[in-house]
PDB file of C-alpha atoms in Angstrom:
ATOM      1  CA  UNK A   1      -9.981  -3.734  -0.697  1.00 51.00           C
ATOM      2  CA  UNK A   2      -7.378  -4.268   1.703  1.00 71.00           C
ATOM      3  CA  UNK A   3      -8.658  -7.290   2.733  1.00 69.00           C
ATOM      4  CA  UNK A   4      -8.869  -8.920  -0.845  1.00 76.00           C
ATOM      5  CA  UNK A   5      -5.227  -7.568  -1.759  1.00 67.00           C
ATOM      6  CA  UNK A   6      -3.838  -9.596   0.848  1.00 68.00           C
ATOM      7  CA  UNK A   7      -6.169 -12.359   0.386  1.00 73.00           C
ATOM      8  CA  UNK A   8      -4.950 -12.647  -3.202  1.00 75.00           C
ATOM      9  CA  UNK A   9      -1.439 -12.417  -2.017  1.00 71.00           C
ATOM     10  CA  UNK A  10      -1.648 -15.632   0.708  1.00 72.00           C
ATOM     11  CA  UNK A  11      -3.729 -17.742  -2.248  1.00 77.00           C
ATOM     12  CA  UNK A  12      -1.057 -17.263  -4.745  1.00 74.00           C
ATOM     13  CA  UNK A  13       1.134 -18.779  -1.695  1.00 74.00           C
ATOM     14  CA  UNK A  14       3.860 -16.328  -2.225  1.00 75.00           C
ATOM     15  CA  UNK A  15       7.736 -17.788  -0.777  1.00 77.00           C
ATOM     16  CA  UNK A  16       6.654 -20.127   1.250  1.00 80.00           C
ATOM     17  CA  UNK A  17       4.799 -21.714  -2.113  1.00 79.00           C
ATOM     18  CA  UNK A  18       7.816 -21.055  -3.941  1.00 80.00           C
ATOM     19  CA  UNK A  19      10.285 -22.802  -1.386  1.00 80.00           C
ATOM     20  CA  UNK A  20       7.898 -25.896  -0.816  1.00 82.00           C
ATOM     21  CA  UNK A  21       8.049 -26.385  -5.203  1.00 80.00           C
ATOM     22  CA  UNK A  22      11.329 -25.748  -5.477  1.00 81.00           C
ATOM     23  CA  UNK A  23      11.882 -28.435  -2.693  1.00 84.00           C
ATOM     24  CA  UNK A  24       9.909 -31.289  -3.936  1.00 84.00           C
ATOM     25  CA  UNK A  25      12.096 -30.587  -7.220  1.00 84.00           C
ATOM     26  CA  UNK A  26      13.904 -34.040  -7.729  1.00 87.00           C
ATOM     27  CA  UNK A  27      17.375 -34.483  -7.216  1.00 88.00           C
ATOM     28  CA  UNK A  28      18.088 -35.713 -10.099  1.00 90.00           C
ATOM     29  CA  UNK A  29      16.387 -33.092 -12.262  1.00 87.00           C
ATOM     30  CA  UNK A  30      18.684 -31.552 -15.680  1.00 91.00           C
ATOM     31  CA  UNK A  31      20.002 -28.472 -14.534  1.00 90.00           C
ATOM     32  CA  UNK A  32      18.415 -26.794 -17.590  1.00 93.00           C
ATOM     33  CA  UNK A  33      14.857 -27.529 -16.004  1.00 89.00           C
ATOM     34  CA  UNK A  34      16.212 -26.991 -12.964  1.00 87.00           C
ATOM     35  CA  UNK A  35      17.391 -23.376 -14.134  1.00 89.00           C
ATOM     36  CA  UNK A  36      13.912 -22.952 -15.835  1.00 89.00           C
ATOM     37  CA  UNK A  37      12.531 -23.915 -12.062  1.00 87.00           C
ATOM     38  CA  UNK A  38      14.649 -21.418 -10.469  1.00 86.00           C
ATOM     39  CA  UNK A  39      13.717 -18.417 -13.217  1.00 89.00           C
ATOM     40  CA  UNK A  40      10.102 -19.263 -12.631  1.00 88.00           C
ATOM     41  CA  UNK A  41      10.001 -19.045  -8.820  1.00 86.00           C
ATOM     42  CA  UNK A  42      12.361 -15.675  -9.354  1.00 87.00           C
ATOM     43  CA  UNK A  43       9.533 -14.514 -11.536  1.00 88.00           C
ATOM     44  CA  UNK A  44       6.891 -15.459  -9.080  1.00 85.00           C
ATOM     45  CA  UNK A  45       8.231 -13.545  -6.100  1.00 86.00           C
ATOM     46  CA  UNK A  46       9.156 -10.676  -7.989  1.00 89.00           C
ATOM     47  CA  UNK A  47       5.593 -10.148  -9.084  1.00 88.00           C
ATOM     48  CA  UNK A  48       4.454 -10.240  -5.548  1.00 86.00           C
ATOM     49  CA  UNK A  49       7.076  -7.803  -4.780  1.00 89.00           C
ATOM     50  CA  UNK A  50       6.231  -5.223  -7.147  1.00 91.00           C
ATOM     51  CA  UNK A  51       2.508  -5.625  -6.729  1.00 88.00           C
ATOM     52  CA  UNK A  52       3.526  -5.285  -2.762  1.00 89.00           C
ATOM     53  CA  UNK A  53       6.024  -2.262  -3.624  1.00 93.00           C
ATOM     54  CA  UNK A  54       3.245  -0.672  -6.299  1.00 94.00           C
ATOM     55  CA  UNK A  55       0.373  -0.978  -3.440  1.00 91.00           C
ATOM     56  CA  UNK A  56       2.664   0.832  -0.909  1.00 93.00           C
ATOM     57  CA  UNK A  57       3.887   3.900  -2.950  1.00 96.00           C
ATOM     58  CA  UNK A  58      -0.750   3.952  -3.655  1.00 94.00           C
ATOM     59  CA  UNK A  59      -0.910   4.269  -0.076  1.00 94.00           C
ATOM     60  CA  UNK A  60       2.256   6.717   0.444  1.00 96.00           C
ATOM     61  CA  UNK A  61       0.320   8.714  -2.162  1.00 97.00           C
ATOM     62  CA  UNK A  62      -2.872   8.787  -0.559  1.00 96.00           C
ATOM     63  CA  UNK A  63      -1.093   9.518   2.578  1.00 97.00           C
ATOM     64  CA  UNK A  64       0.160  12.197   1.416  1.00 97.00           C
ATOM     65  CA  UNK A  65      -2.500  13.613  -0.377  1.00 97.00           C
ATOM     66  CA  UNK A  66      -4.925  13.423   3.534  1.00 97.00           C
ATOM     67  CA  UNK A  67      -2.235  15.827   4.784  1.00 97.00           C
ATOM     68  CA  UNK A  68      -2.524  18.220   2.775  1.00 97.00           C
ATOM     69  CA  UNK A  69      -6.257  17.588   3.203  1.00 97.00           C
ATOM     70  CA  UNK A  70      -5.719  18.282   6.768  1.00 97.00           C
ATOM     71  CA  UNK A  71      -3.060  20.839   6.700  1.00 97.00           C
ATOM     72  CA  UNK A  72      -6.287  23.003   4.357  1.00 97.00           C
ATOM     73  CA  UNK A  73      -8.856  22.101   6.781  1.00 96.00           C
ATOM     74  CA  UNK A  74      -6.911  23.382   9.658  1.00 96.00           C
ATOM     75  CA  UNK A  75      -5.858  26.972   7.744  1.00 95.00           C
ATOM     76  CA  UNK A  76      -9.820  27.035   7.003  1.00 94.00           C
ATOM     77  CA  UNK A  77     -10.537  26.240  10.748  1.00 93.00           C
ATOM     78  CA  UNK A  78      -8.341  28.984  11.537  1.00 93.00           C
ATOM     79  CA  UNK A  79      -9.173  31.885   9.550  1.00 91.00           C
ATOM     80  CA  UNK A  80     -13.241  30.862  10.095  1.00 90.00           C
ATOM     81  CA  UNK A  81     -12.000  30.858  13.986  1.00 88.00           C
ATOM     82  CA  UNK A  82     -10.280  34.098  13.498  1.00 87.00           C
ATOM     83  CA  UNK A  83     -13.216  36.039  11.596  1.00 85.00           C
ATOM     84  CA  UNK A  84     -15.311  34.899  13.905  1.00 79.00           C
ATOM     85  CA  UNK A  85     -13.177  36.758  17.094  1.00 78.00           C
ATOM     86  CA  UNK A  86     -12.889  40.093  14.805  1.00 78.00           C
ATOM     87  CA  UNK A  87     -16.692  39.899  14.422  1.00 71.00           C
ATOM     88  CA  UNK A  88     -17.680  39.364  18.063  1.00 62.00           C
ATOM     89  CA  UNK A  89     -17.706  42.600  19.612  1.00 61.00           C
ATOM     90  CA  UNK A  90     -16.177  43.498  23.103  1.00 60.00           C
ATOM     91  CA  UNK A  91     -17.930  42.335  26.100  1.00 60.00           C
ATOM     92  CA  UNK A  92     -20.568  40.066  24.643  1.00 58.00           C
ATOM     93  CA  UNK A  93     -20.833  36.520  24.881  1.00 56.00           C
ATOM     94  CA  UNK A  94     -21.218  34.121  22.062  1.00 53.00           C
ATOM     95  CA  UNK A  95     -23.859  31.514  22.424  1.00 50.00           C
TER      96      UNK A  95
END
């Protein structure tokens, strides 16, 4: 999934696309297409932004939600490991 995020991402071209259309804009180009120009590549690297920014806060979640994962899997570790020393009686060896 990773992979095809990204992939997406470097097809689309992202700045560097942006900055290479915006520079092959002609000099001489009416400023009101040249505003419309400047909106559009705006619009463009805002998307990628927020689909960046959205992916992150998935991952943050996700993050989140394995610690808590782990923090319960350690408290169950720990009481089994703690049951388990009440049971075993004095003196004997557990195999």
């Amino acid at each position: 999934m990773d992979y095809e995020f990204w992939k997406e991402i470097h097809e689309r071209g992202g700045i560097p696309a942006v900055k290479t259309a915006l520079e092959a804009l002609p000099d001489d180009l009416p400023p009101q297409d040249a505003d419309a120009a400047t909106e559009t590549a705006l619009k463009v690297i805002e998307d990628d932004i927020a689909r960046i920014n959205a992916r992150a806060d998935r991952a943050e979640e996700r993050a989140r939600r394995l610690a808590e994962q782990t923090r319960e899997v350690n408290e169950q570790l720990t009481e089994h490991a703690a049951r388990g020393e009440q049971e075993t009686p004095p003196g004997s060896a557990a195999e």
